[in-house]
Coordinates of C-alpha atoms in Angstrom, one line a residue:
M1099 CA -10.9 17.4 6.0
Q1100 CA -10.9 13.7 5.5
R1101 CA -11.1 10.6 7.7
I1102 CA -8.5 7.9 6.9
D1103 CA -9.9 4.4 6.9
A1104 CA -9.4 1.0 5.1
L1105 CA -11.4 2.1 2.2
I1106 CA -9.5 5.3 1.3
P1107 CA -7.9 5.7 -2.1
D1108 CA -4.1 5.4 -1.9
L1109 CA -2.7 8.5 -0.2
P1110 CA 0.9 9.8 -0.1
L1111 CA 2.8 9.7 3.2
F1112 CA 5.5 12.3 4.0
D1113 CA 8.2 11.9 6.7
V1114 CA 9.3 14.8 8.8
A1115 CA 12.0 16.1 6.4
R1116 CA 9.7 16.2 3.4
T1117 CA 6.8 17.6 5.6
R1118 CA 9.1 20.4 6.7
R1119 CA 10.1 21.3 3.1
I1120 CA 6.4 21.4 2.2
E1121 CA 5.8 23.6 5.2
A1122 CA 8.7 26.0 4.3
A1123 CA 7.4 26.4 0.8
A1124 CA 3.9 27.0 2.0
L1125 CA 5.1 29.6 4.6
A1126 CA 7.1 31.5 1.9
G1127 CA 4.0 32.2 0.0
L1128 CA 1.6 33.1 2.9
P1129 CA 1.4 36.1 5.2
P1130 CA 3.0 35.7 8.6
H1131 CA 1.2 33.3 11.0
M1132 CA -1.3 32.4 8.4
L1133 CA -0.6 28.7 8.2
M1134 CA -0.7 28.3 12.1
Q1135 CA -4.2 30.1 12.0
R1136 CA -5.4 27.7 9.4
A1137 CA -4.2 24.8 11.5
G1138 CA -5.8 26.1 14.5
A1139 CA -9.2 26.6 12.7
A1140 CA -9.0 23.1 11.4
V1141 CA -8.4 21.7 14.9
A1142 CA -11.3 23.7 16.3
R1143 CA -13.7 22.4 13.6
L1144 CA -12.8 18.8 14.4
A1145 CA -13.1 19.3 18.0
L1146 CA -16.5 20.9 17.8
A1147 CA -17.6 17.9 15.5
L1148 CA -16.1 15.3 17.8
A1149 CA -17.4 16.9 21.1
P1150 CA -20.3 19.1 20.3
H1151 CA -21.8 18.9 23.9
A1152 CA -18.5 19.3 25.8
Q1153 CA -18.8 21.6 28.8
C1154 CA -15.0 22.1 28.8
I1155 CA -12.2 21.6 26.3
R1156 CA -8.8 21.4 27.6
I1157 CA -5.7 22.2 25.4
V1158 CA -2.3 21.0 26.6
V1159 CA 0.4 23.1 25.0
G1160 CA 4.1 22.4 24.4
P1161 CA 6.9 24.8 23.4
G1162 CA 6.9 24.5 19.5
N1163 CA 4.6 25.3 16.7
N1164 CA 2.4 22.2 17.6
G1165 CA 1.7 24.2 20.8
G1166 CA 0.9 27.3 18.5
D1167 CA -1.6 25.3 16.7
G1168 CA -3.3 24.3 19.8
L1169 CA -3.4 28.0 21.1
D1170 CA -4.9 29.1 17.8
A1171 CA -7.5 26.4 18.2
A1172 CA -8.3 27.7 21.6
I1173 CA -9.0 31.1 20.2
H1174 CA -11.5 29.7 17.7
L1175 CA -13.3 27.5 20.3
H1176 CA -13.4 30.5 22.6
H1177 CA -15.0 32.6 19.9
A1178 CA -17.5 29.7 19.3
G1179 CA -18.7 30.0 22.9
K1180 CA -16.9 26.9 24.3
R1181 CA -15.3 26.9 27.7
V1182 CA -11.7 26.5 27.0
E1183 CA -8.7 26.1 29.2
V1184 CA -5.1 26.0 28.2
L1185 CA -2.4 24.2 30.2
L1186 CA 1.2 25.2 29.4
A1187 CA 3.4 22.2 29.8
A1188 CA 6.2 24.5 28.5
E1189 CA 6.4 28.2 27.7
P1190 CA 6.1 28.7 23.9
A1191 CA 9.4 29.3 22.3
A1192 CA 8.8 29.3 18.4
S1193 CA 7.9 32.9 17.0
D1194 CA 4.4 31.6 15.6
A1195 CA 3.5 30.0 19.0
I1196 CA 4.6 33.1 20.9
D1197 CA 2.3 35.2 18.7
A1198 CA -0.5 32.7 19.2
L1199 CA -0.2 32.8 23.0
Q1200 CA -0.5 36.6 22.9
R1201 CA -3.5 36.5 20.7
A1202 CA -5.1 33.8 23.1
R1203 CA -4.5 36.0 26.2
A1204 CA -5.9 39.1 24.4
A1205 CA -9.0 37.1 23.3
G1206 CA -9.6 36.2 27.0
V1207 CA -8.8 32.4 26.8
A1208 CA -8.0 31.0 30.2
I1209 CA -4.4 30.2 30.4
D1210 CA -3.1 27.9 33.3
P1211 CA -6.1 28.5 35.5
A1212 CA -5.4 28.0 39.1
R1213 CA -8.1 25.2 39.4
P1214 CA -8.2 23.2 36.1
T1215 CA -11.5 21.7 35.5
A1216 CA -12.3 18.1 36.3
L1217 CA -13.1 16.8 32.9
R1218 CA -16.0 14.4 32.3
P1219 CA -16.4 11.8 29.7
R1220 CA -18.4 14.1 27.2
D1221 CA -15.5 16.7 27.4
L1222 CA -12.5 16.8 25.3
A1223 CA -8.7 17.2 25.8
I1224 CA -6.4 18.2 23.0
D1225 CA -2.8 17.1 22.9
A1226 CA -0.6 20.1 21.4
L1227 CA 2.6 19.1 23.1
L1228 CA 5.1 18.0 20.4
G1229 CA 3.7 16.9 17.2
I1230 CA 6.4 16.0 14.6
G1231 CA 8.9 17.6 16.9
A1232 CA 8.8 14.4 19.0
R1233 CA 11.7 13.5 21.1
P1234 CA 12.1 11.0 23.9
V1235 CA 9.9 12.0 26.8
Q1236 CA 11.1 10.3 30.0
A1237 CA 10.9 13.0 32.7
G1238 CA 9.9 16.5 33.5
P1239 CA 6.7 18.6 32.7
L1240 CA 6.2 16.9 29.4
L1241 CA 6.0 13.5 31.0
A1242 CA 3.6 14.8 33.6
A1243 CA 1.4 16.3 30.8
I1244 CA 1.3 12.9 29.0
E1245 CA 0.5 11.1 32.2
D1246 CA -2.3 13.5 33.0
L1247 CA -3.7 13.1 29.5
A1248 CA -3.7 9.3 30.0
A1249 CA -5.6 9.6 33.2
L1250 CA -8.5 11.4 31.7
T1251 CA -12.0 9.7 31.0
C1252 CA -12.7 12.0 28.0
P1253 CA -11.5 11.6 24.5
V1254 CA -8.2 13.0 23.5
L1255 CA -7.6 14.7 20.2
A1256 CA -4.0 14.9 19.1
V1257 CA -2.7 17.8 16.9
D1258 CA -0.6 16.3 13.9
L1259 CA 0.6 13.3 16.0
P1260 CA 0.2 11.8 19.4
S1261 CA 3.0 13.5 21.3
G1262 CA 5.9 11.1 21.9
L1263 CA 5.3 9.0 18.6
D1264 CA 8.1 9.1 16.0
A1265 CA 6.3 10.6 12.9
D1266 CA 8.6 8.6 10.5
T1267 CA 8.5 5.1 12.0
G1268 CA 5.6 4.8 14.6
H1269 CA 8.3 3.9 17.2
M1270 CA 7.8 5.2 20.9
P1271 CA 11.3 6.1 22.3
G1272 CA 9.6 7.3 25.6
A1273 CA 6.2 8.2 27.0
C1274 CA 3.6 8.6 24.3
V1275 CA 0.0 10.0 24.2
R1276 CA -2.8 7.6 23.2
A1277 CA -5.2 9.7 21.1
D1278 CA -8.8 8.7 20.3
H1279 CA -8.4 11.1 17.2
V1280 CA -5.5 12.6 15.4
L1281 CA -5.8 15.5 13.0
S1282 CA -2.8 15.2 10.8
L1283 CA -2.1 18.6 9.4
L1284 CA -0.6 19.4 6.0
T1285 CA 0.6 15.8 5.3
L1286 CA 0.1 12.2 6.5
K1287 CA 2.9 10.8 8.5
P1288 CA 4.0 7.2 8.1
G1289 CA 4.4 6.5 11.8
L1290 CA 0.6 6.9 12.2
F1291 CA 0.0 3.7 10.5
T1292 CA 2.5 1.2 11.4
A1293 CA 4.5 -0.2 14.5
H1294 CA 2.9 1.5 17.7
G1295 CA 1.1 4.1 15.5
R1296 CA -2.3 2.4 15.1
D1297 CA -2.6 1.8 18.8
R1298 CA -1.5 5.3 19.7
A1299 CA -3.5 7.1 16.8
V1300 CA -7.0 5.3 16.9
T1301 CA -8.6 7.3 14.3
V1302 CA -6.7 9.5 11.9
W1303 CA -8.0 12.7 10.0
L1304 CA -6.2 14.7 7.5
D1305 CA -6.4 18.5 6.7
A1306 CA -4.0 19.7 4.1
L1307 CA -4.7 23.3 5.0
G1308 CA -5.1 24.2 1.4
I1309 CA -1.4 23.5 0.6
D1310 CA -0.5 21.5 -2.6
T1311 CA 2.0 18.8 -1.6
F1312 CA 2.6 17.4 -5.1
A1313 CA 6.0 19.1 -5.6
E1314 CA 7.5 16.7 -3.0
S1315 CA 7.9 12.9 -3.6
P1316 CA 6.2 10.9 -0.9
R1317 CA 8.2 8.7 1.6
A1318 CA 5.6 6.0 1.1
W1319 CA 1.8 5.4 0.5
I1320 CA -1.0 4.3 2.5
G1321 CA -4.1 2.3 1.2
G1322 CA -4.6 -1.0 -0.6
A1323 CA -8.3 -0.8 -1.3
Q1324 CA -7.6 0.1 -5.0
A1325 CA -5.5 -2.9 -5.7
S1326 CA -7.0 -4.7 -8.6
G1327 CA -8.7 -8.1 -8.1
A1328 CA -8.6 -11.1 -10.3
P1329 CA -9.8 -10.4 -13.9
P1330 CA -13.4 -11.3 -14.7
R1331 CA -14.1 -14.9 -15.7
R1332 CA -15.4 -15.7 -19.1
H1333 CA -17.9 -18.4 -19.9
D1334 CA -15.5 -20.4 -22.2
Q1335 CA -12.7 -20.7 -19.5
H1336 CA -12.1 -23.7 -17.4
K1337 CA -10.0 -24.7 -14.4
G1338 CA -6.9 -24.8 -16.4
S1339 CA -7.3 -21.1 -17.1
F1340 CA -6.9 -20.1 -13.5
G1341 CA -3.4 -21.8 -12.7
D1342 CA -2.1 -24.4 -10.7
V1343 CA -0.9 -23.7 -7.1
A1344 CA 1.2 -26.1 -5.1
V1345 CA 1.5 -25.7 -1.3
V1346 CA 4.7 -27.3 0.2
G1347 CA 4.7 -27.5 4.0
G1348 CA 3.1 -29.3 6.9
A1349 CA 5.8 -31.2 8.6
A1350 CA 5.0 -33.5 11.6
G1351 CA 2.3 -31.9 13.7
M1352 CA 1.9 -28.9 11.4
A1353 CA -0.2 -30.2 8.5
G1354 CA -2.9 -27.7 9.4
A1355 CA -0.8 -24.8 8.3
A1356 CA -0.3 -26.2 4.8
L1357 CA -3.9 -27.1 4.6
L1358 CA -5.0 -23.6 5.6
A1359 CA -2.7 -22.1 2.9
A1360 CA -4.1 -24.5 0.4
R1361 CA -7.7 -23.8 1.2
A1362 CA -7.0 -20.1 1.0
A1363 CA -5.4 -20.6 -2.5
H1364 CA -8.5 -22.5 -3.6
A1365 CA -10.9 -19.9 -2.3
A1366 CA -8.9 -17.2 -4.0
G1367 CA -9.8 -18.9 -7.3
A1368 CA -6.9 -21.0 -8.3
G1369 CA -7.9 -23.7 -10.8
R1370 CA -6.2 -26.5 -9.1
V1371 CA -4.4 -26.7 -5.7
F1372 CA -1.9 -29.5 -5.0
V1373 CA -0.6 -30.0 -1.4
E1374 CA 2.7 -31.6 -0.6
L1375 CA 2.4 -32.5 3.2
L1376 CA 5.9 -33.2 4.6
D1377 CA 4.5 -35.4 7.5
A1378 CA 4.5 -38.9 6.0
S1379 CA 1.9 -40.0 8.6
A1380 CA -0.7 -37.3 7.6
A1381 CA -4.0 -38.2 5.9
G1382 CA -4.1 -38.5 2.2
F1383 CA -6.9 -36.1 1.8
D1384 CA -8.6 -33.0 3.4
V1385 CA -11.9 -33.9 4.8
V1386 CA -13.0 -30.2 4.9
R1387 CA -12.0 -29.4 1.4
P1388 CA -11.6 -32.7 -0.7
E1389 CA -11.1 -30.6 -3.7
L1390 CA -7.5 -30.2 -2.7
M1391 CA -5.2 -32.7 -4.3
L1392 CA -2.7 -34.2 -1.8
R1393 CA 0.5 -35.6 -3.4
R1394 CA 3.4 -37.3 -1.7
D1395 CA 6.8 -35.9 -3.0
W1396 CA 5.2 -33.5 -5.3
T1397 CA 8.3 -31.4 -5.5
A1398 CA 10.6 -34.2 -6.5
G1399 CA 8.0 -35.9 -8.9
V1400 CA 6.6 -33.1 -10.9
A1401 CA 8.1 -32.4 -14.3
T1402 CA 10.3 -29.3 -14.6
E1403 CA 8.1 -27.8 -17.3
A1404 CA 5.1 -28.1 -15.0
L1405 CA 7.0 -26.5 -12.2
K1406 CA 7.9 -23.7 -14.4
L1407 CA 4.3 -23.0 -14.9
A1408 CA 3.1 -23.4 -11.2
T1409 CA 2.7 -20.9 -8.4
V1410 CA 4.2 -22.3 -5.3
V1411 CA 3.6 -21.5 -1.7
C1412 CA 6.4 -23.0 0.5
G1413 CA 7.1 -23.1 4.1
C1414 CA 3.7 -23.1 5.9
G1415 CA 4.4 -25.3 8.9
G1416 CA 7.3 -26.9 6.9
G1417 CA 9.9 -27.2 9.7
D1418 CA 13.4 -28.3 8.7
A1419 CA 11.8 -30.9 6.4
V1420 CA 11.2 -28.2 3.8
R1421 CA 14.9 -27.9 3.2
A1422 CA 14.9 -30.7 0.8
A1423 CA 12.3 -29.2 -1.4
L1424 CA 13.8 -25.5 -1.6
P1425 CA 16.6 -25.9 -4.0
R1426 CA 14.4 -27.2 -6.9
L1427 CA 11.6 -24.8 -6.1
L1428 CA 13.9 -21.8 -6.0
A1429 CA 15.4 -22.8 -9.4
H1430 CA 12.3 -23.6 -11.4
S1431 CA 9.1 -22.2 -9.9
A1432 CA 7.6 -19.5 -12.1
R1433 CA 6.0 -17.8 -9.1
L1434 CA 7.2 -18.5 -5.5
V1435 CA 5.7 -17.4 -2.2
L1436 CA 8.1 -18.1 0.8
D1437 CA 6.7 -18.0 4.3
A1438 CA 7.5 -19.3 7.8
D1439 CA 10.0 -22.0 8.0
A1440 CA 11.1 -21.6 4.4
L1441 CA 12.2 -18.0 5.4
N1442 CA 14.1 -19.3 8.4
L1443 CA 15.9 -21.7 6.3
V1444 CA 17.0 -19.0 3.8
A1445 CA 18.1 -16.8 6.8
S1446 CA 20.4 -19.6 8.0
D1447 CA 21.7 -20.8 4.6
E1448 CA 23.8 -18.4 2.4
M1449 CA 23.4 -20.7 -0.6
L1450 CA 19.6 -20.6 -0.4
R1451 CA 19.8 -16.9 0.1
Q1452 CA 21.8 -16.4 -3.2
Q1453 CA 19.2 -18.7 -5.0
V1454 CA 16.4 -16.4 -3.9
R1455 CA 18.3 -13.2 -5.1
L1456 CA 19.3 -15.1 -8.4
R1457 CA 15.6 -15.7 -9.1
G1458 CA 15.1 -11.9 -9.3
S1459 CA 18.0 -11.5 -11.9
R1460 CA 16.4 -14.2 -13.9
G1461 CA 12.9 -12.5 -14.0
L1462 CA 11.4 -15.2 -11.7
P1463 CA 9.4 -13.2 -9.0
T1464 CA 9.4 -14.2 -5.4
V1465 CA 7.1 -12.9 -2.6
V1466 CA 8.4 -13.3 1.0
T1467 CA 6.0 -12.8 3.9
P1468 CA 8.0 -12.5 7.1
H1469 CA 6.7 -11.5 10.6
P1470 CA 9.2 -9.2 12.4
L1471 CA 11.3 -11.9 13.9
E1472 CA 11.7 -13.7 10.7
A1473 CA 12.6 -10.5 8.9
A1474 CA 15.1 -9.9 11.7
R1475 CA 16.7 -13.3 11.0
L1476 CA 17.0 -12.5 7.3
L1477 CA 18.5 -9.2 7.9
G1478 CA 20.7 -10.2 10.7
R1479 CA 19.3 -7.8 13.0
G1480 CA 17.2 -7.8 16.2
S1481 CA 13.4 -7.7 15.9
V1482 CA 13.4 -4.5 18.1
E1483 CA 15.5 -3.0 15.4
V1484 CA 13.2 -4.1 12.7
Q1485 CA 10.1 -2.8 14.6
S1486 CA 11.7 0.6 15.2
D1487 CA 11.9 1.2 11.5
R1488 CA 9.5 -1.1 9.7
L1489 CA 9.6 0.8 6.4
G1490 CA 13.4 0.8 6.4
A1491 CA 13.6 -3.0 7.2
A1492 CA 11.2 -4.0 4.5
E1493 CA 13.0 -2.0 1.9
A1494 CA 16.4 -3.3 3.0
L1495 CA 15.0 -6.9 2.8
A1496 CA 13.6 -6.4 -0.6
A1497 CA 17.0 -4.9 -1.9
A1498 CA 18.9 -7.8 -0.3
L1499 CA 16.7 -10.6 -1.8
D1500 CA 15.6 -8.8 -5.0
C1501 CA 11.9 -9.7 -4.2
V1502 CA 8.5 -8.5 -3.0
V1503 CA 8.4 -8.2 0.8
V1504 CA 5.4 -8.2 2.9
L1505 CA 6.4 -7.4 6.4
K1506 CA 3.4 -8.5 8.4
G1507 CA 2.3 -6.8 11.6
S1508 CA 0.3 -3.7 12.7
G1509 CA 0.4 -1.6 9.5
S1510 CA 1.9 -4.3 7.2
V1511 CA 4.6 -2.9 5.0
L1512 CA 5.0 -3.9 1.3
A1513 CA 8.3 -3.2 -0.5
A1514 CA 10.1 -4.1 -3.7
P1515 CA 12.9 -2.8 -5.6
G1516 CA 12.1 0.2 -7.8
R1517 CA 8.5 0.6 -6.3
S1518 CA 7.0 3.0 -3.9
T1519 CA 6.7 1.3 -0.4
R1520 CA 3.2 0.8 0.8
I1521 CA 1.6 0.5 4.2
N1522 CA -1.6 -1.5 4.2
A1523 CA -4.5 0.5 5.7
S1524 CA -6.6 -2.5 6.7
G1525 CA -6.5 -5.1 9.5
N1526 CA -6.6 -5.3 13.3
A1527 CA -5.5 -7.5 16.2
S1528 CA -8.2 -10.2 15.6
L1529 CA -5.7 -11.5 13.1
A1530 CA -3.2 -12.3 15.9
T1531 CA -4.1 -15.9 16.0
A1532 CA -2.6 -19.2 14.7
G1533 CA -2.9 -19.9 11.0
T1534 CA -3.8 -16.4 9.7
G1535 CA -0.3 -15.9 8.2
D1536 CA -0.8 -19.3 6.4
V1537 CA -4.0 -18.0 5.0
L1538 CA -2.4 -14.8 3.7
A1539 CA 0.4 -16.8 2.0
G1540 CA -2.0 -19.2 0.4
W1541 CA -4.3 -16.3 -0.8
I1542 CA -1.4 -14.5 -2.4
G1543 CA -0.5 -17.7 -4.3
G1544 CA -4.1 -18.5 -5.3
H1545 CA -4.6 -15.0 -6.6
W1546 CA -1.3 -14.6 -8.3
A1547 CA -1.9 -17.7 -10.3
Q1548 CA -4.7 -16.0 -12.2
R1549 CA -3.4 -12.6 -12.8
T1550 CA -2.4 -11.7 -16.4
E1551 CA -0.2 -8.6 -16.3
P1552 CA 2.5 -9.0 -18.9
D1553 CA 5.2 -7.9 -16.5
P1554 CA 5.8 -10.8 -14.0
I1555 CA 7.0 -8.4 -11.2
E1556 CA 3.9 -6.2 -11.5
R1557 CA 1.8 -9.4 -11.3
A1558 CA 3.6 -10.3 -8.1
W1559 CA 3.3 -6.9 -6.7
Q1560 CA -0.4 -6.5 -7.4
S1561 CA -1.1 -9.9 -5.9
A1562 CA 0.6 -9.0 -2.7
L1563 CA -1.2 -5.7 -2.5
H1564 CA -4.7 -7.2 -3.2
A1565 CA -4.2 -10.1 -0.7
V1566 CA -2.8 -8.0 2.2
W1567 CA -5.5 -5.5 1.9
L1568 CA -8.3 -8.1 1.5
H1569 CA -6.8 -10.2 4.5
G1570 CA -7.0 -7.1 6.7
F1571 CA -10.4 -5.9 5.5
A1572 CA -12.0 -9.2 6.2
A1573 CA -10.9 -8.8 9.9
D1574 CA -12.1 -5.3 10.0
E1575 CA -15.6 -6.4 8.8
A1576 CA -15.7 -9.3 11.1
A1577 CA -15.4 -6.8 14.1
Q1578 CA -14.7 -9.5 16.7
P1579 CA -11.9 -9.9 19.1
V1580 CA -10.4 -13.1 17.6
L1581 CA -10.8 -14.3 14.1
R1582 CA -10.0 -18.0 13.5
A1583 CA -8.0 -18.8 10.4
G1584 CA -10.6 -21.1 8.8
D1585 CA -13.2 -18.5 9.2
L1586 CA -11.0 -15.8 7.8
I1587 CA -10.8 -17.8 4.5
E1588 CA -14.7 -17.8 4.2
R1589 CA -14.8 -14.0 5.0
M1590 CA -12.2 -13.1 2.4
A1591 CA -14.0 -15.4 -0.2
A1592 CA -17.3 -13.7 0.5
I1593 CA -15.7 -10.1 0.1
A1594 CA -13.8 -11.0 -3.1
A1595 CA -17.1 -12.3 -4.7
R1596 CA -19.0 -9.0 -4.3

């Protein structure tokens, strides 16, 4: 059994269809009911570890095999000397679950007691209602069971998935359990780690039940901690060895966005950082980081050959003023990060969109970093539709623009043509504050400028993986409700220096 956290090695994620194929192959090679009995034993082990002093453990059971897993767990817990009560939200209908119910009754487990125990904070409730068989729960006994679980003061352990959560997308089509712990059985499911998943599955554990999953290709991967950092610096290198980054943005009233991105690029290790502020009245230098080189009209004035060597971060606080710079940057920048207002302009201008796509065919990599609403504009969809299938939306955008996509949000999704989609394992809601997206865009650019992989697309991909994970991990380590963007930069720099 393994706890899933931000420091895990990259692990495969399997959607419902793939998980069912893995399950079917496993069942074909095992005696009847054996897989469910393994699942029940795993749930019981975790329950005993999480609540060793529980006076009562309640297991709420649904009609399918998820309910059967819960019933098998009840048998193990009963044999371990625990007081166990099973509440049937629905009569088991699956053959394995029916068998488990019969064995639980024979073992003496209390099934639907006339007076359920009033659970206390040190007790434990187990959600074995739906698992991956989730369907919209909007009425009836299942809704009542979910509401009862929500009213408890003790921790909740969900079997496989919080009931009501879509295993593939993390979407909640109806009522959904909030589980303090989830034991994902056989495989990890994508929905646990993105959209509503991370709020509904607070801590995730995995038990593969002794089954080999390698015969099935994953839907995606979870992780990011293994993304490689910048190469070691040699004594004979100089600032020119680590690349130039130019940040283009900061229209009237938004200069701070561009400066945050520039400070992040510099902290990431870029040799030189230029800043083209689009607000003509802005100061000519950064009083916090005078190392940054502010240049009026940098895009128009820089030589084409220099532009072909630069890493450019465009859009942070740029407003409509960034429109004039985009055509030249799209045509010539060797490495281009598009964020914020640059993405909104691309979404509204078909010619700019075609220029982004043309970069991919010319071998000029682009990284785009939309939040869900920006992604929706780029895809011509609603933001609710994007959030209801974040992996699919990121992959569709990567295909449409032929670029690397970082779809920000809870469980940021990274996608690129021809590459396995990733969900980032780090980060929390302390990043939900102004400027943290600018920091991410700038760090991607500053890190990208130093990388040395011969394949330019691989260099872009690894830069995004590394920056997104580090950005989130800095927030995890900060462990505070709100993390200001300027402080985030310093935390990221300190972690990267370890």
